[in-house]
Tab-separated table of C-alpha atoms in Angstrom:
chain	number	residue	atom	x	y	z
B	22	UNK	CA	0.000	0.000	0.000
B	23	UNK	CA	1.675	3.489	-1.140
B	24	UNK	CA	-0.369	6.630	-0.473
B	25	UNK	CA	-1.088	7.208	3.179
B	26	UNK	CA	1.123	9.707	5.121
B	27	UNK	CA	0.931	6.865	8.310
B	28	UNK	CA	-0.528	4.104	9.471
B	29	UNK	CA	-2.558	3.672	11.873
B	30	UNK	CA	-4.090	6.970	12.231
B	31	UNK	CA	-7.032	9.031	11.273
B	32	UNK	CA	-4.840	11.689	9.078
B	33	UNK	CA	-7.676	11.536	6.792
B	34	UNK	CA	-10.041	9.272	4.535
B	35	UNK	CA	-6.953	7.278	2.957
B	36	UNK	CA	-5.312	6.605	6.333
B	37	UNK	CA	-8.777	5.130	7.684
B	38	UNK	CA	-9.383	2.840	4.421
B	39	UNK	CA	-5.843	1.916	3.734
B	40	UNK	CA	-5.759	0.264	7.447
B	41	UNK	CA	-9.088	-1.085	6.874
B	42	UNK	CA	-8.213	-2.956	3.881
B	43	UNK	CA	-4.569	-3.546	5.099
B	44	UNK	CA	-6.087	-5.737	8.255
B	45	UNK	CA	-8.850	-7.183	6.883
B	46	UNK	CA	-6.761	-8.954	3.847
B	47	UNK	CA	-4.343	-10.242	7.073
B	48	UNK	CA	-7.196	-11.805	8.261
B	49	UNK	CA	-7.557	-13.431	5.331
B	50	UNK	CA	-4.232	-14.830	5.430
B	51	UNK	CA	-2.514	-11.996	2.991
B	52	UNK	CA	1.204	-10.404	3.698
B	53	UNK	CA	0.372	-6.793	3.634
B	54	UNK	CA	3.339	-3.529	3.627
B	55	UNK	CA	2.498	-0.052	4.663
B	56	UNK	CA	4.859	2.524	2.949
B	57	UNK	CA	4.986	5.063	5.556
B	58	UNK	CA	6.260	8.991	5.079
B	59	UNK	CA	8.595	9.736	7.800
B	60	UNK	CA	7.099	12.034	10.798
B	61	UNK	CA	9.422	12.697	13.439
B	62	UNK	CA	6.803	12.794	16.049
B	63	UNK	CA	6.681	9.054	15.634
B	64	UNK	CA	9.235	6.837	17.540
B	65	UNK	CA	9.443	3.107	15.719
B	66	UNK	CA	10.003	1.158	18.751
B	67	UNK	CA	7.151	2.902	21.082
B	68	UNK	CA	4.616	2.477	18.144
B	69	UNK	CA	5.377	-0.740	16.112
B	70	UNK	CA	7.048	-3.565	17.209
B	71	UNK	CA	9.676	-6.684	15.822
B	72	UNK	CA	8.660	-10.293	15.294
B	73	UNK	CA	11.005	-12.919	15.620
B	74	UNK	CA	12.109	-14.184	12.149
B	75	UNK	CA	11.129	-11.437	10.239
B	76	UNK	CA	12.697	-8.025	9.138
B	77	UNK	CA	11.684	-4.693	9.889
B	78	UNK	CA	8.914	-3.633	11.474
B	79	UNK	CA	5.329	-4.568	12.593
B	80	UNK	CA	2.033	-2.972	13.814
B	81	UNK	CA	-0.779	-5.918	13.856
B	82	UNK	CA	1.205	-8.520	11.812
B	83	UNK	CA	0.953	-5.804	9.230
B	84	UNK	CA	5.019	-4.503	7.965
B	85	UNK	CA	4.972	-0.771	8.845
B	86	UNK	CA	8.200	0.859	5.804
B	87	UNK	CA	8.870	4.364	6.474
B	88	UNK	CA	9.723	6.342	3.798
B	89	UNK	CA	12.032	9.294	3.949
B	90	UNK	CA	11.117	12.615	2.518
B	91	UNK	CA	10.913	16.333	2.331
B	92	UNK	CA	9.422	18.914	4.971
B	93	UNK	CA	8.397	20.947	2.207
B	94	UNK	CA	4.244	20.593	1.862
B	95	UNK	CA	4.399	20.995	-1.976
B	96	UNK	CA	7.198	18.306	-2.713
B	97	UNK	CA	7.013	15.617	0.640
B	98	UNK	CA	4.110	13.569	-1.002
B	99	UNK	CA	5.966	13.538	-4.642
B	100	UNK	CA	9.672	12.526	-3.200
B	101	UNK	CA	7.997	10.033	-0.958
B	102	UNK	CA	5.957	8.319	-3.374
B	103	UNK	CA	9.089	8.348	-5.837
B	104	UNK	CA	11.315	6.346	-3.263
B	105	UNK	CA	8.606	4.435	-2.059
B	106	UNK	CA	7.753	3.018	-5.666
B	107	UNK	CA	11.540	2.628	-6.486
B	108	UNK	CA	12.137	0.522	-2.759
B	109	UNK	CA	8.449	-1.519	-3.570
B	110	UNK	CA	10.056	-2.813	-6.942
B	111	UNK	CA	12.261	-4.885	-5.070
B	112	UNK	CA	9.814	-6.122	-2.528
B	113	UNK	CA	8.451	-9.189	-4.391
B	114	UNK	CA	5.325	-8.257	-4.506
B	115	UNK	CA	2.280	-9.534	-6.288
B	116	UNK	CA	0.286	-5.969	-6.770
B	117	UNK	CA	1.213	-2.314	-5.359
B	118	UNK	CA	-1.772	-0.998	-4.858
B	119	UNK	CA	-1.518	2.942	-5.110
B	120	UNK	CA	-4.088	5.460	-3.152
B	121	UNK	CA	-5.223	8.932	-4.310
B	122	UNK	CA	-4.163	10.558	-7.284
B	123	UNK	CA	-0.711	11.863	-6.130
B	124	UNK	CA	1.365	8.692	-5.798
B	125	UNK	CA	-0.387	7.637	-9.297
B	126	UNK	CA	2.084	9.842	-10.628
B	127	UNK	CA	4.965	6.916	-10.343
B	128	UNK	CA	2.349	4.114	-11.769
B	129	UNK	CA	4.432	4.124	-15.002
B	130	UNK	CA	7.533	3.446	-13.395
B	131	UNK	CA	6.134	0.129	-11.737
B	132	UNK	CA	4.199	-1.054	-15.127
B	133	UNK	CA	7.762	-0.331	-16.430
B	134	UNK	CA	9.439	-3.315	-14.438
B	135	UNK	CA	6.217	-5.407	-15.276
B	136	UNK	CA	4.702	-4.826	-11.391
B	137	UNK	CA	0.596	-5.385	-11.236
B	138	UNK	CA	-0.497	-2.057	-10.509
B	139	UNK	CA	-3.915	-1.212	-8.700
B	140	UNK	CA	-4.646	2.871	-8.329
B	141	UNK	CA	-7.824	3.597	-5.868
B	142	UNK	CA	-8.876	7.437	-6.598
B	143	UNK	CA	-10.505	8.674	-3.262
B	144	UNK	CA	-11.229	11.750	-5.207
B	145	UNK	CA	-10.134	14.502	-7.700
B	146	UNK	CA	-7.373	15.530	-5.563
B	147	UNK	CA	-6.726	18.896	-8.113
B	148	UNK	CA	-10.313	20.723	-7.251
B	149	UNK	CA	-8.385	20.963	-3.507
B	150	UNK	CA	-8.239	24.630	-3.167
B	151	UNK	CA	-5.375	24.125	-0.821
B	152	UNK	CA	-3.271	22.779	-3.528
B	153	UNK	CA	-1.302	25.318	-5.556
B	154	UNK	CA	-0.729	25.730	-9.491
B	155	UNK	CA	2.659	23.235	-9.419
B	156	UNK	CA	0.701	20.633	-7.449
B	157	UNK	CA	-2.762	20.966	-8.907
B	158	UNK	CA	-0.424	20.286	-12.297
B	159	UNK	CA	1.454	16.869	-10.755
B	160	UNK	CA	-2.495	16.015	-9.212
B	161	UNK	CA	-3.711	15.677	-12.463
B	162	UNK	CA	-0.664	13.964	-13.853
B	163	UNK	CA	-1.240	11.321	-11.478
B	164	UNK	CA	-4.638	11.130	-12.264
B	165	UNK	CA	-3.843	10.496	-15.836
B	166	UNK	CA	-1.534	8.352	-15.370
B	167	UNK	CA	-3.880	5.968	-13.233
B	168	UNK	CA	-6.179	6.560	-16.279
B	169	UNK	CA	-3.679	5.131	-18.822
B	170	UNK	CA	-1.485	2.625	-16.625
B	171	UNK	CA	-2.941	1.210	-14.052
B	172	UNK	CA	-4.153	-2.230	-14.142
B	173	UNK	CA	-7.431	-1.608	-12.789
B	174	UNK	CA	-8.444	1.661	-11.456
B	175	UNK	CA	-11.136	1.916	-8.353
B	176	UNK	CA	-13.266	4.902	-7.712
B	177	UNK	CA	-15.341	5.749	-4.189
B	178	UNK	CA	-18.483	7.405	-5.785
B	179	UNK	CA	-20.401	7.483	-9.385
B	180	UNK	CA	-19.432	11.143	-10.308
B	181	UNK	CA	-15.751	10.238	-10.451
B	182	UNK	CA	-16.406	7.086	-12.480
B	183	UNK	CA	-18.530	9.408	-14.784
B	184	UNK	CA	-15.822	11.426	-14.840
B	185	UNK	CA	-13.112	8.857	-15.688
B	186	UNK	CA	-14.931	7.457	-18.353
B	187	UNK	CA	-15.810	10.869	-19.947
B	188	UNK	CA	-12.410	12.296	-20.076
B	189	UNK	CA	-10.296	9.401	-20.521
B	190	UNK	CA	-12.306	6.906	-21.871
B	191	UNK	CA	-11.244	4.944	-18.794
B	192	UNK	CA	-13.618	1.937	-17.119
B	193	UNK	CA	-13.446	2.222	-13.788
B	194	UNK	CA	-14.428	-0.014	-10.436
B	195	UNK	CA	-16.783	1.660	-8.072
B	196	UNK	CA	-16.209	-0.270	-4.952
B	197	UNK	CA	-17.593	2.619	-1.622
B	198	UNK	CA	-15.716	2.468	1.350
B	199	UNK	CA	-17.298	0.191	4.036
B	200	UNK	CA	-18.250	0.899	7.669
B	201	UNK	CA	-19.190	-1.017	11.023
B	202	UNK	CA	-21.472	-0.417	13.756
B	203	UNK	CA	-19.586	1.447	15.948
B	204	UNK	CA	-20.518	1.433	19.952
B	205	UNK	CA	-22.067	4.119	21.226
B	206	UNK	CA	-21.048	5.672	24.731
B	207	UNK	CA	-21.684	8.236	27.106
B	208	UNK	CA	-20.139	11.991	27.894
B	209	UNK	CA	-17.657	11.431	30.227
B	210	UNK	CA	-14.271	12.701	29.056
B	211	UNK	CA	-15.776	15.606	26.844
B	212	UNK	CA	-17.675	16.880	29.901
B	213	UNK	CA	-14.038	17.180	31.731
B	214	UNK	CA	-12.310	18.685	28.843
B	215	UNK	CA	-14.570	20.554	26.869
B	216	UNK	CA	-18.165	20.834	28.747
B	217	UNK	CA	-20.214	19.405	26.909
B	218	UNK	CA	-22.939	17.222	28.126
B	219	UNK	CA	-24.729	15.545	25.217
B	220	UNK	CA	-27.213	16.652	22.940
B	221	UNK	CA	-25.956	20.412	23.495
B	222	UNK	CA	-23.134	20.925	20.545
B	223	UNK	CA	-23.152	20.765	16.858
B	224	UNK	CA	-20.607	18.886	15.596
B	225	UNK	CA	-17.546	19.401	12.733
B	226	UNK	CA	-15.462	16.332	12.436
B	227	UNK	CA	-12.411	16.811	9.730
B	228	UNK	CA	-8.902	17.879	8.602
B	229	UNK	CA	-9.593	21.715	8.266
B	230	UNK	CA	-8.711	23.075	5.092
B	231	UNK	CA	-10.607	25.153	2.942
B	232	UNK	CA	-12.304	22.716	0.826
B	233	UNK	CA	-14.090	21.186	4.138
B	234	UNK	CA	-15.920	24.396	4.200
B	235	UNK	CA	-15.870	24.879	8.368
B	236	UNK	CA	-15.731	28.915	7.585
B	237	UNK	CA	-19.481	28.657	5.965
B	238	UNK	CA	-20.549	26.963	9.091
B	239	UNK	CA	-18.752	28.981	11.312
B	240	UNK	CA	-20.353	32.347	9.650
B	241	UNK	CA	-23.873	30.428	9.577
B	242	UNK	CA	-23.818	29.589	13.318
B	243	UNK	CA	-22.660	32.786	14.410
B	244	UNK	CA	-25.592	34.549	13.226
B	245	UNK	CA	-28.075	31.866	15.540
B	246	UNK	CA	-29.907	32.731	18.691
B	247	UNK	CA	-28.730	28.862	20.547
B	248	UNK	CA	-27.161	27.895	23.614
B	249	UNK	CA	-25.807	25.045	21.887
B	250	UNK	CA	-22.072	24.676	21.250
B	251	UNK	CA	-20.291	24.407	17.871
B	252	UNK	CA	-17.445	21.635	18.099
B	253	UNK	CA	-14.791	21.714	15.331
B	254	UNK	CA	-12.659	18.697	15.666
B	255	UNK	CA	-9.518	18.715	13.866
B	256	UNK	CA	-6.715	19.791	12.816
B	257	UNK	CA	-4.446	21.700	9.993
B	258	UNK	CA	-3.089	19.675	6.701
B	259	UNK	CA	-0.994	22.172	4.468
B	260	UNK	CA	-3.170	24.495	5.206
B	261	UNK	CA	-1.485	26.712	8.073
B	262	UNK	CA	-3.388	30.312	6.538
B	263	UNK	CA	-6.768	28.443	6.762
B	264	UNK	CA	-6.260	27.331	10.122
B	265	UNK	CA	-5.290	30.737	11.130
B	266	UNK	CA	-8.427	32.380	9.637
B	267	UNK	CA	-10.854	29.826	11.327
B	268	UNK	CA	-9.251	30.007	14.329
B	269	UNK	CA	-9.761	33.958	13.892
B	270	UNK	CA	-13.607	33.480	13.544
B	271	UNK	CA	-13.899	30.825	15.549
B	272	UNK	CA	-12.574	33.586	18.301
B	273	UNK	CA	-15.314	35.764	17.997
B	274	UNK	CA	-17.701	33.212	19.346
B	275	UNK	CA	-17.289	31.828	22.929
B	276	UNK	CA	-19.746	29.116	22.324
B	277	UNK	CA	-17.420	27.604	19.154
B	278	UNK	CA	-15.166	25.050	20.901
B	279	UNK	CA	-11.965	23.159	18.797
B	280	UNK	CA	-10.195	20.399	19.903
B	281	UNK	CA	-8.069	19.560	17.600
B	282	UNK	CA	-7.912	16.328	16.331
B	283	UNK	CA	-8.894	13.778	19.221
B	284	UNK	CA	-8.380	9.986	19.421
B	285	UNK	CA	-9.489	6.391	21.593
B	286	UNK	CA	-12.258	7.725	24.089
B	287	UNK	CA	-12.556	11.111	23.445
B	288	UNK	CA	-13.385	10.836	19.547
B	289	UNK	CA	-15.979	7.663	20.711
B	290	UNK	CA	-17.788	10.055	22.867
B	291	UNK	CA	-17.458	12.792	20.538
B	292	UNK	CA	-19.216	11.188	18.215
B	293	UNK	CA	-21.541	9.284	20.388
B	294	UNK	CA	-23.496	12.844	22.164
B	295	UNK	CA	-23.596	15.582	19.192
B	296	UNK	CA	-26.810	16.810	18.214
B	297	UNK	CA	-26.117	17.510	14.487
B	298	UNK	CA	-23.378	16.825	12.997
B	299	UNK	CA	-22.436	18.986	9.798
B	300	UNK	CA	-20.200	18.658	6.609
B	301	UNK	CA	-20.225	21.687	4.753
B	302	UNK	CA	-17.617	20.642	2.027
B	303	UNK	CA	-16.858	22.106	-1.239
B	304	UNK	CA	-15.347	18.653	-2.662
B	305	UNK	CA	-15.385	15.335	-1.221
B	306	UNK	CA	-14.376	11.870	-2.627
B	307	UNK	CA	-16.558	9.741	-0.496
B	308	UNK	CA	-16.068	11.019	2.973
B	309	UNK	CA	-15.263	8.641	5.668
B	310	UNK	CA	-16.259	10.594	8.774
B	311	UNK	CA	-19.856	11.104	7.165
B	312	UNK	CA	-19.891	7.070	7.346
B	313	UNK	CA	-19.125	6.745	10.469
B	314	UNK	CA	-21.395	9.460	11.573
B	315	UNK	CA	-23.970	7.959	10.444
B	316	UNK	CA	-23.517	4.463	11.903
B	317	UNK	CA	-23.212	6.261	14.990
B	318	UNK	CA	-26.933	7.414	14.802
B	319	UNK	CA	-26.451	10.969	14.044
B	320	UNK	CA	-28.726	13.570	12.181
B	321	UNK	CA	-25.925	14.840	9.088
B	322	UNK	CA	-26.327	17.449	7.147
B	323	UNK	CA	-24.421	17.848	4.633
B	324	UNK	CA	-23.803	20.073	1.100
B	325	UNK	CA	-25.449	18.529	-2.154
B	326	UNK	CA	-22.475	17.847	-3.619
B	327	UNK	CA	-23.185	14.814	-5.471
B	328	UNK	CA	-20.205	12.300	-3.667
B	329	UNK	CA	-22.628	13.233	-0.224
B	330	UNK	CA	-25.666	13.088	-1.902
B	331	UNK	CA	-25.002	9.665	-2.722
B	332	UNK	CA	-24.106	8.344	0.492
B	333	UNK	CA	-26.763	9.767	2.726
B	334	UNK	CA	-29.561	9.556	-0.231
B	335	UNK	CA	-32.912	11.113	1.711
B	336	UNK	CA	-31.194	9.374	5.423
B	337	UNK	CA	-30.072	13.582	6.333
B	338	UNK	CA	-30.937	16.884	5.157
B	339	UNK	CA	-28.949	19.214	2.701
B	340	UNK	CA	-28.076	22.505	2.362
B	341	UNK	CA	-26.635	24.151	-0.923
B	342	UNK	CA	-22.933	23.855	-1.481
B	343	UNK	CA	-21.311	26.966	-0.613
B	344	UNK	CA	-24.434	28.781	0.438
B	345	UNK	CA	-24.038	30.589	3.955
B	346	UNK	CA	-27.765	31.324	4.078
B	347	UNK	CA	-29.051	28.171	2.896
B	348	UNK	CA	-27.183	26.393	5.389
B	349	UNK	CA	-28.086	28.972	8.129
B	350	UNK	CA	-32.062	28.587	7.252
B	351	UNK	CA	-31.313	24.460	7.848
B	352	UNK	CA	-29.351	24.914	10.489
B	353	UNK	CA	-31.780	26.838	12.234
B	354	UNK	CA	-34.833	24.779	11.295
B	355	UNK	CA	-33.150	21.477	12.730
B	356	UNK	CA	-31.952	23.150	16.225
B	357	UNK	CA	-36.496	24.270	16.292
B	358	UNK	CA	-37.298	21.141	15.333
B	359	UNK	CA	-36.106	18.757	17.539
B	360	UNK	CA	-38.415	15.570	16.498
B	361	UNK	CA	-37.083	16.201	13.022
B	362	UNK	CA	-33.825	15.728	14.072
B	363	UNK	CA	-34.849	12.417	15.984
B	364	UNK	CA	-36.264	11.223	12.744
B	365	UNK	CA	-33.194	11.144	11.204
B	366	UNK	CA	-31.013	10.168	14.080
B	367	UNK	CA	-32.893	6.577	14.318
B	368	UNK	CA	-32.716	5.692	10.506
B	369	UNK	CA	-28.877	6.472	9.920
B	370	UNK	CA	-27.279	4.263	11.680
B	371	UNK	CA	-29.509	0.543	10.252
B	372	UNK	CA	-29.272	2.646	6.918
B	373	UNK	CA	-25.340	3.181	6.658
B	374	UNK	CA	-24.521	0.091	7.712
B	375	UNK	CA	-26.418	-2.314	6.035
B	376	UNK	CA	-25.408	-0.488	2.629
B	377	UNK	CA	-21.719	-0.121	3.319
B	378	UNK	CA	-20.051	-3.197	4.426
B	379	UNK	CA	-15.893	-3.265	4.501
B	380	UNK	CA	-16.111	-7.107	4.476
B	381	UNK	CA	-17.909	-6.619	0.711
B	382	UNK	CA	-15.141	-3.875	0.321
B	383	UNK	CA	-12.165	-6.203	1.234
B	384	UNK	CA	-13.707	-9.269	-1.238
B	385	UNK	CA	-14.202	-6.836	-3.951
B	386	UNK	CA	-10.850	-5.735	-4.100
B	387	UNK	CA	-9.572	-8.730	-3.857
B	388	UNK	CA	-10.941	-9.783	-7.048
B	389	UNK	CA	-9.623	-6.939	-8.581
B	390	UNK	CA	-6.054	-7.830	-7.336
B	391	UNK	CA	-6.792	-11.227	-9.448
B	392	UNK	CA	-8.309	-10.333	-12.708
């Protein structure tokens, strides 16, 4: 697997299915590598571990490589994803399988040696508006070249096969990411830390970065008469100016409350007590955290971008992408409407689940990995 910054972790929507797949195909008896980019905030022998017999090292039975690369935002992913390709070539394996669009970008190099190559596209990586001109460029090169050397290319939501097929004449595999009931618990540790008791915050769960839209929620809440709490859980990726201007408006407000991003216990309960949670993104692929709020039982609304559309189908309510006032007017009809918001809160979770399932996911893929 070649794509993720790290795993385990929630980074973001690759990390989470990249560590899904990665254990579920040990379970089923496959030998599974994690290319890694370096972080110096993780220390290999507190986090992963050696078994006897084998080289390098493990987390789960799963090898953990870590890749060195750049600090630089703009070049870290490229460099890595060059040396992790070039050190995979000699790893005898049977298919690299290569996530998001970036690290499609050394596909060629691998169908060059005669390696099986299998590209999953979580989403078009280039509409990003974090992304500058030079990386929007290598994006789309990667994207290409998935389109016209991968083996078999997979896709997380209709649009973006439309799209492949469209511009590149491309058949593509739409295999969703999967999901499992998750348990719900009580406030406990967000009462001590943050206040909250259940049922009295509105939640944002992502990286934050101006695609993910938290500034349209943050303007839209602002201008409501509630005693309820806006959470944003999170933290920055590449985006250091966007964190600094929602951290600006998110002063202005002493009922908007960020945790940064939050782990074990703390994300369970998190996710267990919110009232609403929203996802007010610009561009999605298929977003993880909207599966999994969902299977917790939560009432989601979301933007009608198509890739949310067609998870939640008529499960949550929408607002229009981008709209401050549309999303206000929801906003403020859900918080006055309380048995509306109890509607949806006791179909999402049977709903989610039953059409998302990782073990379909895992067998699906596999059969890709054969053809």
């Amino acid at each position: 697997m070649i794509g993720q910054k790290r795993v385990p972790s929630r980074d973001g929507g690759v990390e989470i299915v990249v560590w899904e797949l990665a254990t579920r195909l040990r379970d089923l008896g496959y030998e599974v590598d994690c290319y890694n980019r370096y972080n110096k905030s993780v220390k290999l022998a507190e986090e992963y571990e050696k078994i006897p017999g084998k080289r390098g090292w493990y987390k789960d039975g799963i090898r953990i490589i870590t890749v060195p690369t750049l600090k630089n935002g703009k070049l870290n992913a490229v460099i890595y994803s060059f040396l992790a390709t070039i050190r995979a070539l000699f790893g005898g394996y049977d298919v690299i399988h290569f996530h998001a669009e970036g690290p499609c970008l050394m596909i060629p190099i691998a169908k060059f040696l005669g390696k099986r190559c299998i590209a999953t596209i979580h989403g078009l990586d280039w509409q990003r508006a974090k992304w500058g001109n030079f990386a929007s460029r290598m994006l789309k090169k990667g994207e290409k070249n998935a389109a016209l050397y991968a083996d078999e290319v997979i896709v997380l939501s209709k649009n973006v096969q439309d799209y492949f097929k469209e511009k590149y004449g491309r058949d593509t595999h739409f295999i969703p990411n999967g999901i499992s009931a998750p348990q719900k618990v009580g406030p406990k540790e967000i009462t001590e830390k943050y206040g909250l008791k259940g049922d009295d915050y509105i939640l944002t769960l992502s990286r934050i970065v101006p695609e993910k839209g938290i500034h349209y929620l943050l303007h839209a809440f602002r201008n409501i008469d509630t005693d309820k709490k806006l959470v944003i859980a999170g933290g920055a990726s590449n985006a250091a100016e966007y964190m600094e201007e929602i951290k600006a408006l998110a002063a202005k407000d002493t009922r908007v409350i960020m945790t940064d991003f939050i782990h074990d216990r703390t994300l369970q309960e998190i996710c267990s007590n919110a009232y609403i949670y929203c996802l007010p993104s610009d561009v999605e692929g298929m977003s993880i955290s909207l599966l999994e709020m969902m299977s917790y039982g939560n009432c989601c609304l979301v933007s009608d971008i198509e890739e949310n559309v067609e998870v939640v189908e008529d499960k949550a309510p929408t607002f229009k992408k981008s709209d401050e006032d549309n999303l206000e007017n929801v906003l403020r009809y859900l918080l006055d409407n309380p048995k509306e918001v109890e509607k949806y809160k006791k179909e999402s979770s049977d709903y989610i689940c039953s059409k998302y399932n990782w073990e379909l996911v895992v067998d699906e893929t596999i059969a890709i990995y054969k053809r």
